[in-house]
């Protein structure tokens, strides 16, 4: 947590965020995990997700999530990879916000 610099505010504005003022309070948090199985036929899985929130000068809060996940097989099994990505896409599509 802290206060975004004027440069960070400008960068976020250039990416479409509607921020007011040159100094904006923020809170950020995240989690990251890597699973390294002993069996070489089970792929390594990594994920990191983060939450970012800013508080506008009028008290209004803007927030968003970011991050991702990946599957890193020692031995490629295309069926497993396809299943992994299709399952993630299905889960994400249920929460997609269309503006």
N, CA, C and O atoms as a DFTB+ gen file, in Angstrom:
396 C
 N C O
     1  1       0.846      -1.181       0.000
     2  2       0.000       0.000       0.000
     3  2       0.880       1.228       0.000
     4  3       2.063       1.173       0.336
     5  1       0.288       2.319      -0.377
     6  2       1.041       3.554      -0.445
     7  2       0.313       4.547      -1.324
     8  3      -0.915       4.543      -1.412
     9  1       1.090       5.396      -1.973
    10  2       0.536       6.405      -2.862
    11  2       1.225       6.283      -4.218
    12  3       2.453       6.257      -4.298
    13  1       0.434       6.208      -5.271
    14  2       1.002       6.144      -6.612
    15  2       1.713       7.452      -6.933
    16  3       1.236       8.530      -6.578
    17  1       2.826       7.354      -7.587
    18  2       3.531       8.549      -8.035
    19  2       2.755       9.184      -9.190
    20  3       1.904       8.544      -9.809
    21  1       3.061      10.445      -9.467
    22  2       2.422      11.127     -10.600
    23  2       2.699      10.375     -11.899
    24  3       1.832      10.293     -12.769
    25  1       3.906       9.827     -12.028
    26  2       4.274       9.069     -13.232
    27  2       3.419       7.805     -13.360
    28  3       2.962       7.476     -14.454
    29  1       3.203       7.102     -12.256
    30  2       2.368       5.892     -12.284
    31  2       0.923       6.240     -12.623
    32  3       0.267       5.517     -13.373
    33  1       0.429       7.342     -12.073
    34  2      -0.942       7.782     -12.383
    35  2      -1.063       8.071     -13.878
    36  3      -2.031       7.651     -14.513
    37  1      -0.087       8.784     -14.444
    38  2      -0.113       9.096     -15.875
    39  2      -0.093       7.833     -16.721
    40  3      -0.817       7.731     -17.711
    41  1       0.737       6.871     -16.330
    42  2       0.822       5.616     -17.081
    43  2      -0.514       4.879     -17.046
    44  3      -0.961       4.359     -18.068
    45  1      -1.151       4.832     -15.882
    46  2      -2.443       4.156     -15.769
    47  2      -3.519       4.879     -16.572
    48  3      -4.380       4.244     -17.182
    49  1      -3.466       6.202     -16.569
    50  2      -4.426       6.983     -17.374
    51  2      -4.237       6.681     -18.863
    52  3      -5.209       6.598     -19.613
    53  1      -2.985       6.519     -19.280
    54  2      -2.716       6.245     -20.695
    55  2      -3.233       4.871     -21.098
    56  3      -3.390       4.589     -22.286
    57  1      -3.497       4.019     -20.119
    58  2      -4.035       2.674     -20.384
    59  2      -5.536       2.609     -20.142
    60  3      -6.108       1.521     -20.065
    61  1      -6.177       3.773     -20.021
    62  2      -7.631       3.815     -19.946
    63  2      -8.229       3.890     -18.558
    64  3      -9.453       3.894     -18.426
    65  1      -7.417       3.949     -17.519
    66  2      -7.968       4.066     -16.164
    67  2      -8.344       5.519     -15.920
    68  3      -7.586       6.430     -16.253
    69  1      -9.515       5.731     -15.337
    70  2      -9.988       7.087     -15.066
    71  2      -9.614       7.462     -13.637
    72  3     -10.400       7.272     -12.708
    73  1      -8.422       7.989     -13.473
    74  2      -7.928       8.399     -12.160
    75  2      -7.928       9.913     -12.072
    76  3      -7.703      10.604     -13.066
    77  1      -8.184      10.426     -10.864
    78  2      -8.219      11.872     -10.643
    79  2      -7.091      12.256      -9.700
    80  3      -6.842      11.566      -8.711
    81  1      -6.416      13.338      -9.998
    82  2      -5.335      13.830      -9.166
    83  2      -3.990      13.272      -9.599
    84  3      -3.908      12.378     -10.441
    85  1      -2.945      13.819      -9.005
    86  2      -1.591      13.373      -9.328
    87  2      -1.061      12.371      -8.316
    88  3      -0.048      11.717      -8.565
    89  1      -1.726      12.243      -7.191
    90  2      -1.262      11.371      -6.117
    91  2      -2.461      10.550      -5.648
    92  3      -3.400      11.094      -5.066
    93  1      -2.429       9.256      -5.898
    94  2      -3.584       8.403      -5.631
    95  2      -3.190       7.276      -4.677
    96  3      -2.249       6.536      -4.966
    97  1      -3.895       7.125      -3.533
    98  2      -3.606       6.020      -2.618
    99  2      -3.951       4.674      -3.270
   100  3      -4.927       4.571      -4.013
   101  1      -3.143       3.647      -2.986
   102  2      -3.403       2.330      -3.543
   103  2      -3.131       1.233      -2.521
   104  3      -2.419       1.431      -1.537
   105  1      -3.716       0.085      -2.785
   106  2      -3.462      -1.150      -2.040
   107  2      -3.268      -2.241      -3.077
   108  3      -4.016      -2.324      -4.052
   109  1      -2.270      -3.071      -2.866
   110  2      -2.019      -4.177      -3.794
   111  2      -1.661      -5.414      -2.991
   112  3      -1.006      -5.328      -1.952
   113  1      -2.098      -6.565      -3.481
   114  2      -1.742      -7.828      -2.840
   115  2      -1.751      -8.930      -3.886
   116  3      -2.380      -8.795      -4.936
   117  1      -1.064     -10.001      -3.601
   118  2      -1.014     -11.091      -4.564
   119  2      -0.591     -12.392      -3.922
   120  3      -0.160     -12.439      -2.769
   121  1      -0.727     -13.436      -4.698
   122  2      -0.295     -14.759      -4.275
   123  2       0.348     -15.437      -5.474
   124  3      -0.115     -15.291      -6.606
   125  1       1.408     -16.171      -5.218
   126  2       2.099     -16.898      -6.270
   127  2       2.444     -18.275      -5.734
   128  3       2.821     -18.423      -4.572
   129  1       2.313     -19.271      -6.579
   130  2       2.612     -20.635      -6.153
   131  2       3.168     -21.433      -7.327
   132  3       2.762     -21.248      -8.474
   133  1       4.100     -22.318      -7.017
   134  2       4.647     -23.235      -8.014
   135  2       4.600     -24.638      -7.411
   136  3       5.026     -24.859      -6.277
   137  1       4.078     -25.568      -8.186
   138  2       4.015     -26.967      -7.750
   139  2       4.988     -27.751      -8.611
   140  3       4.843     -27.810      -9.832
   141  1       5.996     -28.364      -7.957
   142  2       7.004     -29.175      -8.644
   143  2       6.812     -30.633      -8.233
   144  3       7.331     -31.051      -7.198
   145  1       6.082     -31.406      -9.018
   146  2       5.866     -32.804      -8.648
   147  2       7.139     -33.646      -8.833
   148  3       8.003     -33.304      -9.640
   149  1       7.240     -34.720      -8.096
   150  2       8.376     -35.637      -8.217
   151  2       8.272     -36.463      -9.498
   152  3       9.281     -36.723     -10.154
   153  1       7.069     -36.871      -9.848
   154  2       6.827     -37.686     -11.042
   155  2       7.024     -36.818     -12.288
   156  3       6.328     -35.814     -12.442
   157  1       7.961     -37.180     -13.189
   158  2       8.215     -36.350     -14.375
   159  2       7.060     -36.339     -15.381
   160  3       7.064     -35.526     -16.306
   161  1       6.081     -37.217     -15.220
   162  2       4.931     -37.236     -16.126
   163  2       3.810     -36.312     -15.655
   164  3       2.796     -36.162     -16.336
   165  1       3.995     -35.704     -14.506
   166  2       3.037     -34.724     -13.991
   167  2       3.655     -33.344     -14.200
   168  3       4.756     -33.096     -13.709
   169  1       2.991     -32.447     -14.904
   170  2       3.595     -31.150     -15.230
   171  2       3.715     -30.223     -14.017
   172  3       2.941     -30.304     -13.063
   173  1       4.696     -29.360     -14.090
   174  2       4.825     -28.277     -13.114
   175  2       3.699     -27.278     -13.390
   176  3       3.383     -26.983     -14.543
   177  1       3.105     -26.767     -12.323
   178  2       2.031     -25.780     -12.453
   179  2       2.441     -24.538     -11.674
   180  3       2.912     -24.629     -10.540
   181  1       2.259     -23.397     -12.285
   182  2       2.568     -22.120     -11.649
   183  2       1.362     -21.203     -11.792
   184  3       0.691     -21.197     -12.824
   185  1       1.088     -20.417     -10.726
   186  2       0.069     -19.380     -10.869
   187  2       0.460     -18.175     -10.030
   188  3       1.135     -18.302      -9.008
   189  1       0.027     -17.013     -10.475
   190  2       0.114     -15.809      -9.653
   191  2      -1.096     -14.947      -9.974
   192  3      -1.456     -14.736     -11.132
   193  1      -1.696     -14.465      -8.922
   194  2      -2.860     -13.603      -9.062
   195  2      -2.654     -12.393      -8.170
   196  3      -2.055     -12.495      -7.100
   197  1      -3.147     -11.253      -8.612
   198  2      -2.990     -10.048      -7.817
   199  2      -4.260      -9.196      -7.867
   200  3      -5.044      -9.235      -8.815
   201  1      -4.410      -8.445      -6.817
   202  2      -5.538      -7.526      -6.654
   203  2      -4.951      -6.136      -6.455
   204  3      -4.018      -5.958      -5.673
   205  1      -5.491      -5.163      -7.155
   206  2      -4.999      -3.793      -7.067
   207  2      -6.196      -2.877      -6.886
   208  3      -7.196      -3.005      -7.593
   209  1      -6.095      -1.953      -5.939
   210  2      -7.200      -1.034      -5.668
   211  2      -6.646       0.371      -5.458
   212  3      -5.628       0.553      -4.791
   213  1      -7.322       1.354      -6.030
   214  2      -6.978       2.755      -5.799
   215  2      -8.197       3.454      -5.206
   216  3      -9.340       3.060      -5.438
   217  1      -7.923       4.489      -4.443
   218  2      -8.997       5.291      -3.859
   219  2      -8.930       6.681      -4.478
   220  3      -7.931       7.389      -4.353
   221  1     -10.010       7.051      -5.145
   222  2     -10.091       8.360      -5.797
   223  2     -10.216       9.465      -4.742
   224  3     -10.530       9.197      -3.583
   225  1      -9.970      10.693      -5.156
   226  2     -10.063      11.833      -4.242
   227  2     -11.483      12.011      -3.691
   228  3     -11.659      12.599      -2.625
   229  1     -12.500      11.506      -4.410
   230  2     -13.877      11.592      -3.925
   231  2     -14.266      10.392      -3.064
   232  3     -15.426      10.256      -2.675
   233  1     -13.285       9.511      -2.761
   234  2     -13.538       8.339      -1.918
   235  2     -13.935       7.091      -2.692
   236  3     -13.963       5.993      -2.135
   237  1     -14.240       7.258      -3.975
   238  2     -14.639       6.116      -4.805
   239  2     -13.442       5.185      -5.007
   240  3     -12.318       5.644      -5.211
   241  1     -13.693       3.877      -4.948
   242  2     -12.630       2.899      -5.118
   243  2     -12.737       2.229      -6.492
   244  3     -13.825       1.851      -6.927
   245  1     -11.606       2.092      -7.158
   246  2     -11.510       1.339      -8.404
   247  2     -10.617       0.150      -8.134
   248  3      -9.614       0.285      -7.434
   249  1     -10.946      -0.997      -8.664
   250  2     -10.143      -2.188      -8.406
   251  2     -10.116      -3.090      -9.622
   252  3     -10.977      -2.999     -10.497
   253  1      -9.121      -3.961      -9.670
   254  2      -9.040      -4.951     -10.728
   255  2      -8.104      -6.071     -10.290
   256  3      -7.291      -5.923      -9.378
   257  1      -8.256      -7.194     -10.980
   258  2      -7.429      -8.376     -10.742
   259  2      -6.512      -8.590     -11.938
   260  3      -6.814      -8.156     -13.049
   261  1      -5.413      -9.249     -11.705
   262  2      -4.498      -9.608     -12.782
   263  2      -3.812     -10.914     -12.435
   264  3      -4.066     -11.509     -11.388
   265  1      -2.951     -11.346     -13.318
   266  2      -2.190     -12.565     -13.059
   267  2      -2.432     -13.605     -14.121
   268  3      -2.944     -13.313     -15.202
   269  1      -2.058     -14.816     -13.797
   270  2      -2.223     -15.896     -14.749
   271  2      -1.702     -17.206     -14.204
   272  3      -1.284     -17.302     -13.050
   273  1      -1.735     -18.198     -15.047
   274  2      -1.283     -19.529     -14.659
   275  2      -0.718     -20.230     -15.878
   276  3      -1.058     -19.900     -17.015
   277  1       0.143     -21.194     -15.633
   278  2       0.690     -21.949     -16.755
   279  2       1.018     -23.375     -16.330
   280  3       1.165     -23.688     -15.149
   281  1       1.122     -24.200     -17.320
   282  2       1.416     -25.621     -17.175
   283  2       2.733     -25.857     -17.909
   284  3       2.852     -25.526     -19.089
   285  1       3.723     -26.427     -17.221
   286  2       5.021     -26.663     -17.832
   287  2       5.353     -28.146     -17.742
   288  3       5.899     -28.603     -16.738
   289  1       5.028     -28.890     -18.776
   290  2       5.273     -30.334     -18.724
   291  2       6.736     -30.678     -19.026
   292  3       7.396     -30.004     -19.816
   293  1       7.223     -31.735     -18.382
   294  2       8.530     -32.285     -18.733
   295  2       8.386     -33.077     -20.029
   296  3       9.219     -32.994     -20.932
   297  1       7.311     -33.839     -20.089
   298  2       6.961     -34.590     -21.297
   299  2       5.607     -34.073     -21.764
   300  3       4.622     -34.168     -21.032
   301  1       5.549     -33.532     -22.962
   302  2       4.318     -32.920     -23.462
   303  2       3.248     -33.965     -23.741
   304  3       3.479     -34.947     -24.445
   305  1       2.082     -33.731     -23.175
   306  2       0.889     -34.521     -23.466
   307  2      -0.139     -33.503     -23.963
   308  3      -0.732     -32.772     -23.170
   309  1      -0.343     -33.464     -25.268
   310  2      -1.218     -32.440     -25.855
   311  2      -2.644     -32.507     -25.308
   312  3      -3.291     -31.473     -25.142
   313  1      -3.129     -33.694     -25.032
   314  2      -4.479     -33.839     -24.486
   315  2      -4.578     -33.159     -23.116
   316  3      -5.557     -32.464     -22.842
   317  1      -3.572     -33.355     -22.253
   318  2      -3.564     -32.697     -20.942
   319  2      -3.484     -31.181     -21.086
   320  3      -4.194     -30.449     -20.396
   321  1      -2.617     -30.711     -21.988
   322  2      -2.458     -29.268     -22.180
   323  2      -3.755     -28.634     -22.686
   324  3      -4.155     -27.571     -22.212
   325  1      -4.403     -29.281     -23.638
   326  2      -5.663     -28.779     -24.175
   327  2      -6.729     -28.736     -23.085
   328  3      -7.458     -27.751     -22.963
   329  1      -6.820     -29.805     -22.294
   330  2      -7.799     -29.861     -21.199
   331  2      -7.533     -28.731     -20.192
   332  3      -8.463     -28.045     -19.769
   333  1      -6.274     -28.542     -19.812
   334  2      -5.886     -27.509     -18.845
   335  2      -6.341     -26.129     -19.331
   336  3      -7.001     -25.399     -18.591
   337  1      -5.997     -25.774     -20.556
   338  2      -6.326     -24.447     -21.074
   339  2      -7.819     -24.278     -21.324
   340  3      -8.361     -23.198     -21.086
   341  1      -8.490     -25.311     -21.795
   342  2      -9.938     -25.205     -22.010
   343  2     -10.685     -25.049     -20.686
   344  3     -11.663     -24.306     -20.610
   345  1     -10.227     -25.745     -19.645
   346  2     -10.859     -25.636     -18.329
   347  2     -10.679     -24.236     -17.767
   348  3     -11.616     -23.663     -17.212
   349  1      -9.474     -23.678     -17.909
   350  2      -9.244     -22.304     -17.453
   351  2     -10.099     -21.309     -18.237
   352  3     -10.671     -20.389     -17.652
   353  1     -10.189     -21.487     -19.547
   354  2     -10.979     -20.573     -20.368
   355  2     -12.444     -20.620     -19.966
   356  3     -13.093     -19.579     -19.870
   357  1     -12.966     -21.802     -19.733
   358  2     -14.364     -21.948     -19.313
   359  2     -14.610     -21.220     -18.002
   360  3     -15.613     -20.522     -17.854
   361  1     -13.697     -21.380     -17.048
   362  2     -13.840     -20.712     -15.750
   363  2     -13.779     -19.190     -15.917
   364  3     -14.582     -18.468     -15.326
   365  1     -12.837     -18.708     -16.712
   366  2     -12.690     -17.254     -16.912
   367  2     -13.873     -16.668     -17.665
   368  3     -14.345     -15.581     -17.331
   369  1     -14.352     -17.375     -18.672
   370  2     -15.464     -16.865     -19.480
   371  2     -16.729     -16.658     -18.649
   372  3     -17.556     -15.812     -18.989
   373  1     -16.892     -17.416     -17.567
   374  2     -18.070     -17.253     -16.705
   375  2     -18.064     -15.913     -15.995
   376  3     -19.105     -15.447     -15.534
   377  1     -16.890     -15.288     -15.903
   378  2     -16.757     -14.047     -15.139
   379  2     -16.348     -12.871     -16.013
   380  3     -15.995     -11.813     -15.493
   381  1     -16.390     -13.035     -17.308
   382  2     -15.971     -11.980     -18.219
   383  2     -16.957     -10.822     -18.162
   384  3     -18.171     -11.008     -18.243
   385  1     -16.406      -9.632     -18.021
   386  2     -17.222      -8.424     -18.026
   387  2     -17.051      -7.761     -19.390
   388  3     -15.938      -7.433     -19.802
   389  1     -18.152      -7.573     -20.070
   390  2     -18.114      -6.943     -21.388
   391  2     -18.681      -5.532     -21.249
   392  3     -19.801      -5.341     -20.776
   393  1     -17.885      -4.550     -21.669
   394  2     -18.357      -3.172     -21.533
   395  2     -18.757      -2.607     -22.869
   396  3     -19.181      -1.454     -22.950
